[in-house]
């Protein structure tokens, strides 16, 4: 099974500053057939279901602000919030959909410093 | 508009079973899979399994193999997740979410149900 590991577990960033979250998969999630990485990022606020931010590691979901960006390939991925806003306080999860069983990282809690 | 509406909260005793429903509307049901995840308090999201609505094919997490059954009723546009032999550690919020089955249109879990609290306690 693929294990997803995020770092850090929590992160405090000043408003307007950059937040960077890392995600590592225990094996590559790169489809060689289309050279796309089967990796998504989600934002979850208390009492709500997760919200899709990024898929294929770097494609922003429709309606997601462009301050959110994803990068990486193979086993190492990054979610960047370029200028943190108050409404970005949440827990962020990466998730692989390369192999069953699909799996999520443990989450990174983003707070305001 | 696209909606996934789940059934209400459940309280069960250890050893019992629970069946949670997920009713879909606003999209072409049979080109999607419905996945089930759960989240215990303070824990990560845990993928449980999925059903391909079009052909009924299922995949399950090894962790729940033998205890979880995912079904669908295409005429009712509803998917179901049944978890048997419940234990206190199964206490969690259970979510359904859709994922398109067309490879060229893959995105992610773009719509989720609102979540169903399942509490297992004697």
Tab-separated table of C-alpha atoms in Angstrom:
chain	number	residue	atom	x	y	z
A	1	UNK	CA	0.000	0.000	0.000
A	2	UNK	CA	1.134	3.551	-0.708
A	3	UNK	CA	1.700	5.595	2.445
A	4	UNK	CA	1.310	9.369	2.256
A	5	UNK	CA	3.337	11.493	4.674
A	6	UNK	CA	2.962	15.241	5.044
A	7	UNK	CA	5.202	17.804	6.688
A	8	UNK	CA	4.969	19.770	8.818
A	9	UNK	CA	2.042	18.616	10.959
A	10	UNK	CA	1.216	22.267	11.662
A	11	UNK	CA	2.288	25.613	10.325
A	12	UNK	CA	1.766	29.186	11.551
A	13	UNK	CA	2.178	31.897	8.922
A	14	UNK	CA	1.581	35.639	9.007
A	15	UNK	CA	-1.202	37.073	6.877
A	16	UNK	CA	0.075	37.783	3.371
A	17	UNK	CA	3.058	35.467	3.746
A	18	UNK	CA	3.752	32.190	1.944
A	19	UNK	CA	2.745	28.814	3.329
A	20	UNK	CA	4.348	25.646	1.977
A	21	UNK	CA	3.184	22.112	2.700
A	22	UNK	CA	5.063	18.984	1.672
A	23	UNK	CA	3.737	15.561	0.792
A	24	UNK	CA	5.712	12.386	0.184
A	25	UNK	CA	4.363	9.141	-1.217
A	26	UNK	CA	6.072	5.856	-0.395
A	27	UNK	CA	6.151	4.994	-4.086
A	28	UNK	CA	5.810	6.949	-7.296
A	29	UNK	CA	2.312	8.037	-8.287
A	30	UNK	CA	3.359	9.051	-11.797
A	31	UNK	CA	1.374	7.462	-14.623
A	32	UNK	CA	3.918	6.853	-17.365
A	33	UNK	CA	1.073	6.527	-19.887
A	34	UNK	CA	0.183	10.232	-19.627
A	35	UNK	CA	3.040	11.584	-17.474
A	36	UNK	CA	0.582	12.841	-14.904
A	37	UNK	CA	0.866	12.413	-11.146
A	38	UNK	CA	-2.204	10.941	-9.438
A	39	UNK	CA	-2.089	13.350	-6.523
A	40	UNK	CA	-4.724	15.686	-5.151
A	41	UNK	CA	-4.822	18.342	-2.445
A	42	UNK	CA	-7.816	19.094	-0.237
A	43	UNK	CA	-8.723	21.796	2.259
A	44	UNK	CA	-10.911	20.950	5.238
A	45	UNK	CA	-12.453	23.429	7.636
A	46	UNK	CA	-14.063	22.385	10.950
A	47	UNK	CA	-17.413	20.684	10.558
A	48	UNK	CA	-17.168	20.587	6.767
A	49	UNK	CA	-16.262	17.922	4.220
A	50	UNK	CA	-12.964	18.367	2.389
A	51	UNK	CA	-12.814	20.667	-0.619
A	52	UNK	CA	-10.815	19.779	-3.721
A	53	UNK	CA	-8.088	22.356	-4.462
A	54	UNK	CA	-5.649	20.667	-6.841
A	55	UNK	CA	-5.638	17.484	-8.940
A	56	UNK	CA	-3.041	15.844	-11.159
A	57	UNK	CA	-0.587	17.409	-8.658
A	58	UNK	CA	-0.715	20.864	-10.251
A	59	UNK	CA	-4.115	21.509	-11.879
A	60	UNK	CA	-6.211	23.960	-9.927
A	61	UNK	CA	-9.875	23.040	-9.531
A	62	UNK	CA	-12.340	25.518	-11.017
A	63	UNK	CA	-13.070	28.382	-8.639
A	64	UNK	CA	-10.003	27.864	-6.457
A	65	UNK	CA	-8.045	31.110	-5.957
A	66	UNK	CA	-4.784	31.304	-7.847
A	67	UNK	CA	-2.812	31.821	-4.629
A	68	UNK	CA	-3.056	28.024	-4.286
A	69	UNK	CA	-0.597	26.070	-6.427
A	70	UNK	CA	0.698	22.522	-6.543
A	71	UNK	CA	3.959	21.128	-7.815
A	72	UNK	CA	6.152	18.055	-7.724
A	73	UNK	CA	6.429	14.689	-9.422
A	74	UNK	CA	7.037	11.059	-8.621
A	75	UNK	CA	7.090	10.874	-4.835
A	76	UNK	CA	7.522	14.460	-3.639
A	77	UNK	CA	4.899	17.154	-3.864
A	78	UNK	CA	4.257	20.659	-2.586
A	79	UNK	CA	1.181	22.775	-1.972
A	80	UNK	CA	1.919	26.494	-1.808
A	81	UNK	CA	-0.355	29.264	-0.622
A	82	UNK	CA	1.396	32.320	-2.004
A	83	UNK	CA	-0.238	34.936	0.233
A	84	UNK	CA	-2.085	33.532	3.226
A	85	UNK	CA	-5.555	34.896	3.846
A	86	UNK	CA	-7.617	34.521	7.025
A	87	UNK	CA	-10.044	32.210	5.235
A	88	UNK	CA	-7.208	29.787	4.443
A	89	UNK	CA	-7.013	28.616	8.065
A	90	UNK	CA	-7.777	24.909	7.694
A	91	UNK	CA	-6.274	21.441	7.566
A	92	UNK	CA	-4.780	20.444	4.225
A	93	UNK	CA	-4.524	16.864	2.981
A	94	UNK	CA	-2.748	15.266	0.054
A	95	UNK	CA	-4.243	12.129	-1.480
A	96	UNK	CA	-3.038	9.596	-4.025
A	97	UNK	CA	-5.309	7.944	-6.564
A	98	UNK	CA	-2.628	5.928	-8.337
A	99	UNK	CA	-3.234	2.564	-6.659
A	100	UNK	CA	-5.893	0.975	-4.513
A	101	UNK	CA	-6.216	1.431	-1.605
A	102	UNK	CA	-6.313	5.166	-2.177
A	103	UNK	CA	-4.806	7.059	0.733
A	104	UNK	CA	-4.606	10.455	2.379
A	105	UNK	CA	-1.763	12.110	4.226
A	106	UNK	CA	-2.158	12.811	7.924
A	107	UNK	CA	-2.962	16.462	7.319
A	108	UNK	CA	-1.226	19.791	7.921
A	109	UNK	CA	-2.933	22.398	10.081
A	110	UNK	CA	-2.397	25.947	8.846
A	111	UNK	CA	-2.899	28.796	11.312
A	112	UNK	CA	-2.274	32.532	11.428
A	113	UNK	CA	0.847	33.675	13.260
B	1	UNK	CA	-26.853	21.542	-9.098
B	2	UNK	CA	-24.666	18.634	-8.091
B	3	UNK	CA	-25.526	17.243	-4.681
B	4	UNK	CA	-24.676	14.212	-2.599
B	5	UNK	CA	-27.012	13.982	0.386
B	6	UNK	CA	-26.263	11.468	3.097
B	7	UNK	CA	-28.554	9.881	5.646
B	8	UNK	CA	-28.665	11.052	9.228
B	9	UNK	CA	-26.622	10.320	12.313
B	10	UNK	CA	-26.657	6.823	13.786
B	11	UNK	CA	-25.963	5.416	17.247
B	12	UNK	CA	-25.201	1.714	17.350
B	13	UNK	CA	-24.117	-0.859	19.888
B	14	UNK	CA	-20.933	-2.900	19.442
B	15	UNK	CA	-21.477	-5.857	17.151
B	16	UNK	CA	-24.314	-4.210	15.247
B	17	UNK	CA	-24.292	-3.028	11.619
B	18	UNK	CA	-24.912	0.396	10.111
B	19	UNK	CA	-25.992	1.296	6.589
B	20	UNK	CA	-25.395	4.851	5.373
B	21	UNK	CA	-26.945	6.148	2.163
B	22	UNK	CA	-25.711	8.767	-0.303
B	23	UNK	CA	-28.311	10.159	-2.710
B	24	UNK	CA	-26.989	11.808	-5.867
B	25	UNK	CA	-28.586	14.487	-7.977
B	26	UNK	CA	-27.651	16.972	-10.672
B	27	UNK	CA	-25.198	14.840	-12.669
B	28	UNK	CA	-24.900	11.745	-14.857
B	29	UNK	CA	-24.719	9.145	-12.116
B	30	UNK	CA	-23.447	6.161	-14.103
B	31	UNK	CA	-20.166	7.703	-15.290
B	32	UNK	CA	-18.953	8.111	-11.732
B	33	UNK	CA	-17.727	6.008	-8.877
B	34	UNK	CA	-18.930	6.724	-5.382
B	35	UNK	CA	-16.212	6.448	-2.783
B	36	UNK	CA	-16.596	6.187	0.972
B	37	UNK	CA	-14.179	7.712	3.478
B	38	UNK	CA	-14.329	8.113	7.213
B	39	UNK	CA	-12.732	10.471	9.715
B	40	UNK	CA	-12.429	9.682	13.406
B	41	UNK	CA	-12.023	12.658	15.750
B	42	UNK	CA	-8.655	14.329	15.162
B	43	UNK	CA	-7.629	11.663	12.661
B	44	UNK	CA	-6.789	11.655	8.996
B	45	UNK	CA	-9.291	10.826	6.299
B	46	UNK	CA	-9.410	7.077	5.730
B	47	UNK	CA	-10.442	5.612	2.363
B	48	UNK	CA	-12.788	2.656	2.783
B	49	UNK	CA	-13.797	1.638	-0.709
B	50	UNK	CA	-15.702	2.546	-3.838
B	51	UNK	CA	-18.325	1.358	-6.255
B	52	UNK	CA	-18.362	2.057	-9.966
B	53	UNK	CA	-21.959	3.108	-10.521
B	54	UNK	CA	-22.036	1.970	-14.153
B	55	UNK	CA	-21.106	-1.690	-13.671
B	56	UNK	CA	-21.278	-2.141	-9.894
B	57	UNK	CA	-17.597	-3.063	-9.580
B	58	UNK	CA	-16.292	-2.584	-6.050
B	59	UNK	CA	-12.883	-2.056	-4.466
B	60	UNK	CA	-12.309	-2.146	-0.709
B	61	UNK	CA	-9.542	-1.231	1.660
B	62	UNK	CA	-7.908	-4.327	3.126
B	63	UNK	CA	-8.554	-2.845	6.564
B	64	UNK	CA	-12.307	-3.177	6.120
B	65	UNK	CA	-12.421	-6.243	3.879
B	66	UNK	CA	-15.109	-8.567	5.124
B	67	UNK	CA	-16.856	-5.905	7.194
B	68	UNK	CA	-17.781	-3.313	4.585
B	69	UNK	CA	-20.188	-3.670	1.679
B	70	UNK	CA	-20.809	-0.892	-0.823
B	71	UNK	CA	-23.828	-1.128	-3.119
B	72	UNK	CA	-25.813	1.142	-5.369
B	73	UNK	CA	-29.353	1.465	-6.671
B	74	UNK	CA	-29.140	3.209	-10.010
B	75	UNK	CA	-32.896	3.783	-10.263
B	76	UNK	CA	-32.822	5.560	-6.899
B	77	UNK	CA	-29.520	7.288	-7.718
B	78	UNK	CA	-28.277	6.199	-4.324
B	79	UNK	CA	-25.152	4.483	-3.058
B	80	UNK	CA	-24.928	2.663	0.254
B	81	UNK	CA	-22.142	1.741	2.645
B	82	UNK	CA	-22.806	-0.965	5.209
B	83	UNK	CA	-20.301	-1.641	7.975
B	84	UNK	CA	-20.839	-4.705	10.126
B	85	UNK	CA	-19.555	-5.968	13.462
B	86	UNK	CA	-19.170	-2.418	14.714
B	87	UNK	CA	-16.580	-1.543	17.353
B	88	UNK	CA	-16.186	1.647	19.416
B	89	UNK	CA	-13.209	2.594	17.230
B	90	UNK	CA	-15.569	2.767	14.225
B	91	UNK	CA	-17.000	5.951	15.740
B	92	UNK	CA	-16.386	8.546	13.036
B	93	UNK	CA	-17.913	10.826	10.442
B	94	UNK	CA	-18.507	8.880	7.246
B	95	UNK	CA	-18.373	10.680	3.893
B	96	UNK	CA	-19.312	9.757	0.356
B	97	UNK	CA	-17.698	11.525	-2.589
B	98	UNK	CA	-17.833	11.159	-6.352
B	99	UNK	CA	-14.922	10.510	-8.726
B	100	UNK	CA	-15.420	10.426	-12.474
B	101	UNK	CA	-14.670	7.075	-14.149
B	102	UNK	CA	-13.654	8.612	-17.496
B	103	UNK	CA	-9.821	8.560	-17.436
B	104	UNK	CA	-9.419	11.574	-19.700
B	105	UNK	CA	-11.647	13.570	-17.325
B	106	UNK	CA	-10.108	12.477	-14.018
B	107	UNK	CA	-9.966	15.250	-11.466
B	108	UNK	CA	-10.428	14.425	-7.818
B	109	UNK	CA	-13.225	14.098	-5.288
B	110	UNK	CA	-14.969	17.228	-6.524
B	111	UNK	CA	-18.255	16.802	-4.644
B	112	UNK	CA	-18.760	15.326	-1.191
B	113	UNK	CA	-21.703	14.430	0.953
B	114	UNK	CA	-22.241	16.412	4.117
B	115	UNK	CA	-21.034	13.555	6.322
B	116	UNK	CA	-22.854	11.131	8.618
B	117	UNK	CA	-21.861	10.764	12.273
B	118	UNK	CA	-21.808	7.131	13.362
B	119	UNK	CA	-21.341	6.537	17.085
B	120	UNK	CA	-20.663	3.066	18.456
B	121	UNK	CA	-21.216	2.773	22.176
B	122	UNK	CA	-22.617	0.285	24.604
